[in-house]
mmCIF file of C-alpha atoms in Angstrom:
data_model
loop_
_atom_site.group_PDB
_atom_site.id
_atom_site.type_symbol
_atom_site.label_atom_id
_atom_site.label_comp_id
_atom_site.label_asym_id
_atom_site.label_seq_id
_atom_site.Cartn_x
_atom_site.Cartn_y
_atom_site.Cartn_z
ATOM 1 C CA UNK A 1 25.858 -26.717 -23.797
ATOM 2 C CA UNK A 2 25.536 -23.236 -24.902
ATOM 3 C CA UNK A 3 22.024 -22.181 -24.074
ATOM 4 C CA UNK A 4 21.092 -18.559 -23.000
ATOM 5 C CA UNK A 5 19.195 -16.783 -20.162
ATOM 6 C CA UNK A 6 16.388 -15.716 -22.798
ATOM 7 C CA UNK A 7 16.031 -19.708 -23.949
ATOM 8 C CA UNK A 8 15.602 -20.600 -20.035
ATOM 9 C CA UNK A 9 13.069 -17.871 -19.570
ATOM 10 C CA UNK A 10 11.356 -19.018 -22.774
ATOM 11 C CA UNK A 11 11.109 -22.489 -21.929
ATOM 12 C CA UNK A 12 9.990 -22.101 -18.210
ATOM 13 C CA UNK A 13 7.104 -19.937 -19.734
ATOM 14 C CA UNK A 14 6.212 -22.816 -21.875
ATOM 15 C CA UNK A 15 6.424 -25.205 -19.043
ATOM 16 C CA UNK A 16 4.100 -23.079 -16.684
ATOM 17 C CA UNK A 17 1.366 -22.260 -19.541
ATOM 18 C CA UNK A 18 1.834 -25.684 -21.618
ATOM 19 C CA UNK A 19 1.305 -23.463 -24.707
ATOM 20 C CA UNK A 20 3.526 -21.717 -27.061
ATOM 21 C CA UNK A 21 0.998 -19.453 -28.139
ATOM 22 C CA UNK A 22 0.106 -18.424 -24.452
ATOM 23 C CA UNK A 23 3.739 -18.179 -23.849
ATOM 24 C CA UNK A 24 4.541 -15.909 -26.376
ATOM 25 C CA UNK A 25 1.519 -13.624 -25.621
ATOM 26 C CA UNK A 26 2.914 -13.579 -22.053
ATOM 27 C CA UNK A 27 6.457 -12.645 -23.067
ATOM 28 C CA UNK A 28 5.258 -10.115 -25.717
ATOM 29 C CA UNK A 29 7.078 -12.023 -28.449
ATOM 30 C CA UNK A 30 5.810 -13.766 -31.750
ATOM 31 C CA UNK A 31 4.693 -17.353 -32.205
ATOM 32 C CA UNK A 32 7.594 -18.349 -34.310
ATOM 33 C CA UNK A 33 10.149 -16.640 -32.258
ATOM 34 C CA UNK A 34 9.147 -18.505 -29.351
ATOM 35 C CA UNK A 35 9.094 -21.794 -31.365
ATOM 36 C CA UNK A 36 12.636 -21.241 -32.884
ATOM 37 C CA UNK A 37 14.101 -20.516 -29.220
ATOM 38 C CA UNK A 38 12.498 -23.697 -28.155
ATOM 39 C CA UNK A 39 13.997 -25.758 -30.950
ATOM 40 C CA UNK A 40 17.530 -24.079 -30.222
ATOM 41 C CA UNK A 41 17.176 -25.022 -26.782
ATOM 42 C CA UNK A 42 15.884 -28.459 -27.349
ATOM 43 C CA UNK A 43 18.730 -29.113 -29.951
ATOM 44 C CA UNK A 44 21.294 -28.884 -26.815
ATOM 45 C CA UNK A 45 19.615 -31.933 -25.280
ATOM 46 C CA UNK A 46 19.432 -35.774 -26.670
ATOM 47 C CA UNK A 47 16.483 -36.156 -24.604
ATOM 48 C CA UNK A 48 12.775 -34.544 -25.487
ATOM 49 C CA UNK A 49 11.692 -31.734 -23.221
ATOM 50 C CA UNK A 50 8.499 -31.683 -24.640
ATOM 51 C CA UNK A 51 5.808 -33.473 -26.964
ATOM 52 C CA UNK A 52 2.984 -33.009 -28.896
ATOM 53 C CA UNK A 53 -0.022 -35.393 -28.568
ATOM 54 C CA UNK A 54 -3.032 -34.209 -30.941
ATOM 55 C CA UNK A 55 -2.737 -30.452 -30.480
ATOM 56 C CA UNK A 56 -1.672 -30.304 -26.984
ATOM 57 C CA UNK A 57 1.701 -29.817 -25.740
ATOM 58 C CA UNK A 58 2.975 -31.728 -23.004
ATOM 59 C CA UNK A 59 6.368 -31.243 -20.842
ATOM 60 C CA UNK A 60 8.307 -34.792 -20.544
ATOM 61 C CA UNK A 61 9.488 -35.710 -17.111
ATOM 62 C CA UNK A 62 12.899 -34.887 -18.310
ATOM 63 C CA UNK A 63 11.572 -31.396 -19.273
ATOM 64 C CA UNK A 64 10.268 -30.856 -15.723
ATOM 65 C CA UNK A 65 13.611 -31.583 -14.334
ATOM 66 C CA UNK A 66 15.057 -28.860 -16.703
ATOM 67 C CA UNK A 67 12.267 -26.392 -15.872
ATOM 68 C CA UNK A 68 12.967 -26.848 -12.072
ATOM 69 C CA UNK A 69 16.726 -26.087 -12.861
ATOM 70 C CA UNK A 70 15.622 -23.232 -14.972
ATOM 71 C CA UNK A 71 13.739 -21.648 -12.405
ATOM 72 C CA UNK A 72 16.658 -21.904 -9.780
ATOM 73 C CA UNK A 73 19.000 -20.195 -12.362
ATOM 74 C CA UNK A 74 16.526 -17.277 -13.187
ATOM 75 C CA UNK A 75 16.138 -17.042 -9.336
ATOM 76 C CA UNK A 76 19.717 -16.614 -8.857
ATOM 77 C CA UNK A 77 20.109 -14.107 -11.762
ATOM 78 C CA UNK A 78 17.145 -12.057 -10.187
ATOM 79 C CA UNK A 79 18.863 -12.218 -6.787
ATOM 80 C CA UNK A 80 22.227 -10.686 -8.174
ATOM 81 C CA UNK A 81 20.337 -7.838 -9.940
ATOM 82 C CA UNK A 82 18.599 -7.061 -6.662
ATOM 83 C CA UNK A 83 21.700 -6.953 -4.931
ATOM 84 C CA UNK A 84 23.169 -4.725 -7.423
ATOM 85 C CA UNK A 85 20.377 -2.417 -7.054
ATOM 86 C CA UNK A 86 20.449 -2.522 -3.286
ATOM 87 C CA UNK A 87 24.001 -1.580 -3.191
ATOM 88 C CA UNK A 88 23.075 1.325 -5.309
ATOM 89 C CA UNK A 89 20.685 2.352 -2.547
ATOM 90 C CA UNK A 90 17.517 1.366 -4.642
ATOM 91 C CA UNK A 91 14.670 -0.744 -3.152
ATOM 92 C CA UNK A 92 14.819 -3.961 -5.073
ATOM 93 C CA UNK A 93 13.229 -7.339 -4.818
ATOM 94 C CA UNK A 94 10.112 -9.476 -5.248
ATOM 95 C CA UNK A 95 6.799 -8.312 -3.585
ATOM 96 C CA UNK A 96 4.406 -11.171 -3.414
ATOM 97 C CA UNK A 97 0.685 -10.545 -2.722
ATOM 98 C CA UNK A 98 -2.392 -12.738 -2.705
ATOM 99 C CA UNK A 99 -5.707 -11.030 -3.101
ATOM 100 C CA UNK A 100 -9.380 -12.217 -2.952
ATOM 101 C CA UNK A 101 -11.232 -12.138 -6.098
ATOM 102 C CA UNK A 102 -13.097 -8.843 -5.201
ATOM 103 C CA UNK A 103 -9.933 -7.112 -4.136
ATOM 104 C CA UNK A 104 -8.740 -6.803 -7.755
ATOM 105 C CA UNK A 105 -10.571 -3.683 -7.732
ATOM 106 C CA UNK A 106 -8.753 -2.219 -4.769
ATOM 107 C CA UNK A 107 -5.230 -3.422 -4.714
ATOM 108 C CA UNK A 108 -3.571 -2.219 -7.657
ATOM 109 C CA UNK A 109 -4.302 1.518 -6.488
ATOM 110 C CA UNK A 110 -2.399 0.741 -3.575
ATOM 111 C CA UNK A 111 0.707 -0.650 -5.593
ATOM 112 C CA UNK A 112 0.899 1.601 -8.474
ATOM 113 C CA UNK A 113 2.634 4.613 -6.890
ATOM 114 C CA UNK A 114 5.071 2.362 -5.113
ATOM 115 C CA UNK A 115 6.110 0.061 -7.969
ATOM 116 C CA UNK A 116 6.529 3.324 -10.210
ATOM 117 C CA UNK A 117 8.830 4.756 -7.639
ATOM 118 C CA UNK A 118 10.825 1.600 -7.357
ATOM 119 C CA UNK A 119 11.663 0.268 -10.565
ATOM 120 C CA UNK A 120 13.668 -2.572 -9.106
ATOM 121 C CA UNK A 121 10.574 -4.320 -7.402
ATOM 122 C CA UNK A 122 9.132 -7.269 -9.089
ATOM 123 C CA UNK A 123 5.471 -7.494 -8.303
ATOM 124 C CA UNK A 124 3.663 -10.782 -7.965
ATOM 125 C CA UNK A 125 -0.063 -10.556 -7.416
ATOM 126 C CA UNK A 126 -2.173 -13.639 -7.162
ATOM 127 C CA UNK A 127 -5.998 -12.965 -7.454
ATOM 128 C CA UNK A 128 -7.835 -15.976 -6.118
ATOM 129 C CA UNK A 129 -10.489 -17.354 -3.831
ATOM 130 C CA UNK A 130 -10.436 -16.598 0.007
ATOM 131 C CA UNK A 131 -9.762 -20.332 0.804
ATOM 132 C CA UNK A 132 -6.554 -20.001 -1.527
ATOM 133 C CA UNK A 133 -5.439 -16.321 -0.030
ATOM 134 C CA UNK A 134 -5.713 -18.103 3.608
ATOM 135 C CA UNK A 135 -3.693 -21.282 2.201
ATOM 136 C CA UNK A 136 -0.935 -18.774 0.830
ATOM 137 C CA UNK A 137 -0.582 -16.919 4.151
ATOM 138 C CA UNK A 138 -0.400 -20.363 6.116
ATOM 139 C CA UNK A 139 2.395 -21.804 3.969
ATOM 140 C CA UNK A 140 4.317 -18.404 4.026
ATOM 141 C CA UNK A 141 4.025 -18.163 0.186
ATOM 142 C CA UNK A 142 3.492 -14.444 0.134
ATOM 143 C CA UNK A 143 4.542 -11.116 1.900
ATOM 144 C CA UNK A 144 0.917 -9.970 2.317
ATOM 145 C CA UNK A 145 -2.794 -10.519 1.439
ATOM 146 C CA UNK A 146 -5.634 -8.436 0.833
ATOM 147 C CA UNK A 147 -8.773 -9.783 2.774
ATOM 148 C CA UNK A 148 -12.156 -8.218 3.751
ATOM 149 C CA UNK A 149 -12.587 -10.548 6.598
ATOM 150 C CA UNK A 150 -9.555 -11.240 8.761
ATOM 151 C CA UNK A 151 -9.419 -15.123 9.449
ATOM 152 C CA UNK A 152 -9.205 -16.094 13.436
ATOM 153 C CA UNK A 153 -7.214 -19.148 12.876
ATOM 154 C CA UNK A 154 -4.166 -17.169 11.990
ATOM 155 C CA UNK A 155 -2.112 -14.773 14.069
ATOM 156 C CA UNK A 156 -2.071 -11.788 11.867
ATOM 157 C CA UNK A 157 -0.761 -8.111 11.823
ATOM 158 C CA UNK A 158 -2.693 -6.086 9.627
ATOM 159 C CA UNK A 159 -3.123 -2.455 8.120
ATOM 160 C CA UNK A 160 -6.836 -1.206 7.334
ATOM 161 C CA UNK A 161 -7.064 0.170 3.943
ATOM 162 C CA UNK A 162 -10.605 1.267 3.010
ATOM 163 C CA UNK A 163 -14.193 0.245 3.782
ATOM 164 C CA UNK A 164 -15.917 -2.581 1.776
ATOM 165 C CA UNK A 165 -19.447 -1.925 1.452
ATOM 166 C CA UNK A 166 -22.359 -4.356 0.358
ATOM 167 C CA UNK A 167 -25.464 -3.399 -1.501
ATOM 168 C CA UNK A 168 -28.381 -5.288 -2.713
ATOM 169 C CA UNK A 169 -28.332 -5.116 -6.192
ATOM 170 C CA UNK A 170 -30.233 -5.725 -9.418
ATOM 171 C CA UNK A 171 -30.120 -5.214 -13.205
ATOM 172 C CA UNK A 172 -32.026 -2.421 -14.756
ATOM 173 C CA UNK A 173 -33.466 -4.520 -17.701
ATOM 174 C CA UNK A 174 -35.728 -6.456 -15.490
ATOM 175 C CA UNK A 175 -37.539 -4.273 -12.515
ATOM 176 C CA UNK A 176 -39.065 -6.328 -9.787
ATOM 177 C CA UNK A 177 -42.951 -5.964 -9.237
ATOM 178 C CA UNK A 178 -43.455 -2.513 -7.622
ATOM 179 C CA UNK A 179 -46.320 -4.229 -6.043
ATOM 180 C CA UNK A 180 -44.172 -6.626 -3.721
ATOM 181 C CA UNK A 181 -42.831 -5.368 -0.702
ATOM 182 C CA UNK A 182 -39.093 -4.865 -0.696
ATOM 183 C CA UNK A 183 -39.243 -6.819 2.443
ATOM 184 C CA UNK A 184 -40.443 -9.879 0.183
ATOM 185 C CA UNK A 185 -37.768 -9.471 -2.383
ATOM 186 C CA UNK A 186 -35.495 -12.208 -1.004
ATOM 187 C CA UNK A 187 -38.633 -14.917 -0.751
ATOM 188 C CA UNK A 188 -40.137 -13.778 -4.598
ATOM 189 C CA UNK A 189 -36.984 -13.821 -6.619
ATOM 190 C CA UNK A 190 -33.676 -15.861 -7.267
ATOM 191 C CA UNK A 191 -30.808 -14.850 -5.094
ATOM 192 C CA UNK A 192 -27.319 -15.037 -6.698
ATOM 193 C CA UNK A 193 -24.504 -16.389 -4.408
ATOM 194 C CA UNK A 194 -20.667 -16.814 -4.644
ATOM 195 C CA UNK A 195 -19.135 -20.230 -3.873
ATOM 196 C CA UNK A 196 -18.810 -21.485 -0.538
ATOM 197 C CA UNK A 197 -15.973 -19.980 1.400
ATOM 198 C CA UNK A 198 -16.240 -16.563 -0.208
ATOM 199 C CA UNK A 199 -16.379 -13.705 2.123
ATOM 200 C CA UNK A 200 -18.986 -12.171 0.125
ATOM 201 C CA UNK A 201 -21.181 -15.261 0.401
ATOM 202 C CA UNK A 202 -20.588 -15.468 4.137
ATOM 203 C CA UNK A 203 -21.611 -11.634 4.720
ATOM 204 C CA UNK A 204 -24.835 -12.464 2.516
ATOM 205 C CA UNK A 205 -25.937 -15.501 4.443
ATOM 206 C CA UNK A 206 -25.103 -13.759 7.787
ATOM 207 C CA UNK A 207 -27.344 -11.023 6.968
ATOM 208 C CA UNK A 208 -30.206 -13.258 5.638
ATOM 209 C CA UNK A 209 -29.855 -15.503 8.682
ATOM 210 C CA UNK A 210 -29.782 -12.729 11.284
ATOM 211 C CA UNK A 211 -33.143 -11.267 9.809
ATOM 212 C CA UNK A 212 -34.861 -14.689 9.431
ATOM 213 C CA UNK A 213 -35.241 -13.995 5.889
ATOM 214 C CA UNK A 214 -36.954 -16.841 3.705
ATOM 215 C CA UNK A 215 -34.729 -17.337 0.488
ATOM 216 C CA UNK A 216 -35.958 -20.493 -1.297
ATOM 217 C CA UNK A 217 -34.710 -19.606 -4.773
ATOM 218 C CA UNK A 218 -31.013 -19.736 -4.885
ATOM 219 C CA UNK A 219 -28.212 -19.854 -7.746
ATOM 220 C CA UNK A 220 -24.557 -20.333 -7.011
ATOM 221 C CA UNK A 221 -21.653 -18.696 -9.333
ATOM 222 C CA UNK A 222 -17.931 -18.924 -8.786
ATOM 223 C CA UNK A 223 -16.403 -15.631 -9.552
ATOM 224 C CA UNK A 224 -17.515 -12.148 -8.824
ATOM 225 C CA UNK A 225 -17.630 -11.176 -12.743
ATOM 226 C CA UNK A 226 -19.954 -14.230 -13.638
ATOM 227 C CA UNK A 227 -22.273 -13.318 -10.822
ATOM 228 C CA UNK A 228 -22.184 -9.338 -11.968
ATOM 229 C CA UNK A 229 -23.156 -10.314 -15.385
ATOM 230 C CA UNK A 230 -26.006 -12.547 -14.319
ATOM 231 C CA UNK A 231 -27.602 -9.893 -12.311
ATOM 232 C CA UNK A 232 -27.106 -7.621 -15.323
ATOM 233 C CA UNK A 233 -28.786 -10.004 -17.537
ATOM 234 C CA UNK A 234 -31.850 -10.346 -14.988
ATOM 235 C CA UNK A 235 -30.902 -13.981 -13.709
ATOM 236 C CA UNK A 236 -31.555 -12.655 -10.153
ATOM 237 C CA UNK A 237 -30.447 -10.496 -7.527
ATOM 238 C CA UNK A 238 -27.629 -10.326 -5.128
ATOM 239 C CA UNK A 239 -25.710 -8.558 -2.276
ATOM 240 C CA UNK A 240 -22.449 -7.214 -3.739
ATOM 241 C CA UNK A 241 -19.420 -5.283 -2.866
ATOM 242 C CA UNK A 242 -19.886 -1.726 -4.306
ATOM 243 C CA UNK A 243 -16.232 -1.660 -5.244
ATOM 244 C CA UNK A 244 -16.770 -3.945 -7.994
ATOM 245 C CA UNK A 245 -19.833 -2.216 -9.667
ATOM 246 C CA UNK A 246 -18.736 1.356 -10.197
ATOM 247 C CA UNK A 247 -18.724 1.309 -14.025
ATOM 248 C CA UNK A 248 -21.952 -0.825 -14.223
ATOM 249 C CA UNK A 249 -23.859 1.747 -11.756
ATOM 250 C CA UNK A 250 -22.509 4.624 -13.833
ATOM 251 C CA UNK A 251 -23.624 3.045 -17.143
ATOM 252 C CA UNK A 252 -27.124 2.147 -15.856
ATOM 253 C CA UNK A 253 -26.396 -1.736 -16.116
ATOM 254 C CA UNK A 254 -26.878 -2.334 -12.380
ATOM 255 C CA UNK A 255 -28.838 -0.441 -9.769
ATOM 256 C CA UNK A 256 -28.851 -0.209 -5.731
ATOM 257 C CA UNK A 257 -32.041 -1.392 -4.329
ATOM 258 C CA UNK A 258 -32.234 0.136 -0.790
ATOM 259 C CA UNK A 259 -33.062 -2.167 1.810
ATOM 260 C CA UNK A 260 -33.042 -2.065 5.823
ATOM 261 C CA UNK A 261 -29.887 -2.999 7.348
ATOM 262 C CA UNK A 262 -27.854 -2.545 4.156
ATOM 263 C CA UNK A 263 -25.073 -1.632 3.176
ATOM 264 C CA UNK A 264 -22.947 -4.271 5.255
ATOM 265 C CA UNK A 265 -19.942 -2.443 5.861
ATOM 266 C CA UNK A 266 -16.567 -4.552 6.430
ATOM 267 C CA UNK A 267 -13.074 -3.181 5.779
ATOM 268 C CA UNK A 268 -10.300 -4.360 3.534
ATOM 269 C CA UNK A 269 -7.293 -5.312 5.234
ATOM 270 C CA UNK A 270 -3.602 -5.946 4.098
ATOM 271 C CA UNK A 271 -2.595 -8.792 6.387
ATOM 272 C CA UNK A 272 0.637 -10.588 7.135
ATOM 273 C CA UNK A 273 2.026 -13.191 9.528
ATOM 274 C CA UNK A 274 3.240 -11.702 12.767
ATOM 275 C CA UNK A 275 6.051 -14.190 12.940
ATOM 276 C CA UNK A 276 7.133 -13.407 9.217
ATOM 277 C CA UNK A 277 10.652 -12.006 8.779
ATOM 278 C CA UNK A 278 9.549 -9.416 6.174
ATOM 279 C CA UNK A 279 12.154 -8.547 3.362
ATOM 280 C CA UNK A 280 13.536 -5.237 3.113
ATOM 281 C CA UNK A 281 11.178 -4.630 0.086
ATOM 282 C CA UNK A 282 7.998 -5.799 1.954
ATOM 283 C CA UNK A 283 9.028 -3.630 5.005
ATOM 284 C CA UNK A 284 9.623 -0.612 2.376
ATOM 285 C CA UNK A 285 6.075 -1.431 0.844
ATOM 286 C CA UNK A 286 4.439 -1.631 4.247
ATOM 287 C CA UNK A 287 6.072 1.783 5.266
ATOM 288 C CA UNK A 288 4.847 3.215 1.895
ATOM 289 C CA UNK A 289 1.185 2.032 2.688
ATOM 290 C CA UNK A 290 1.088 3.427 6.330
ATOM 291 C CA UNK A 291 2.086 6.888 4.926
ATOM 292 C CA UNK A 292 0.265 7.117 1.914
ATOM 293 C CA UNK A 293 -3.240 5.053 2.275
ATOM 294 C CA UNK A 294 -5.284 8.155 3.055
ATOM 295 C CA UNK A 295 -4.089 10.043 -0.144
ATOM 296 C CA UNK A 296 -4.629 7.046 -2.254
ATOM 297 C CA UNK A 297 -8.141 6.480 -1.093
ATOM 298 C CA UNK A 298 -8.983 10.029 -1.590
ATOM 299 C CA UNK A 299 -7.418 10.358 -5.150
ATOM 300 C CA UNK A 300 -9.085 7.347 -6.242
ATOM 301 C CA UNK A 301 -11.847 6.346 -4.262
ATOM 302 C CA UNK A 302 -13.796 9.744 -3.794
ATOM 303 C CA UNK A 303 -16.874 8.292 -5.644
ATOM 304 C CA UNK A 304 -17.272 5.877 -2.911
ATOM 305 C CA UNK A 305 -18.975 8.386 -0.668
ATOM 306 C CA UNK A 306 -21.642 8.914 -2.990
ATOM 307 C CA UNK A 307 -23.563 5.759 -2.177
#
């Protein structure tokens, strides 16, 4: 056997994405280069690692075994690199964060300076739904999570980052009938909701329930981006986080509709399990956030107070 670390990395990426094309894009390599390395890697085994059925690439059972071993080898190599940097006095290691979908408009700004200052830090940020974020915390799969509503069922520590404001939002192509009172807008027009379990949906439903508002026309969309595009198209109205619609408001694609009791205000929280033994990298990031969060907010979110 004479395979290289580069071949292991390419094969592992192929198994993760189940596509040579997608693997080449993820690794910033040409598709022929990835195919050549896969062939060279396969030539060292007498048992197939992958097979193509129709036009779809599948990983064989043996291939999955090799991929698991490849992941362990790559992890060990990374650990060596981290240890080398640590001995040089540098912060090095993995930082794993799970983020609720709307948080993708927030979290990168609280990471950029830290990762730029510490080149030995490898960031893994999973943007997903609230249910998956909570699960990743429960299973100790991440260092931190970003949520707007802190779950009660877990014993968590937290740092508040910034406000999360939710407004009633509509598109600008279709203006609602001005003869209809704003108090009747929920009863008259379709309201667009996120999926069950979404913190945005929970906030919207709590607001409607607490005010005994009748809302007979409902539609559900499973991503914030899909919901935003539906509102822009005039499919309905929604209560949405301000953080995700900055450009659409600026461009005149969306507009905030003043409504009594809005905006709803919560906070973006960086949370972690109290019992978790934070890595040196995670501890360094926590110190960075506590020291720099106000500066980051002032530099990147000064537009927030305009609404």
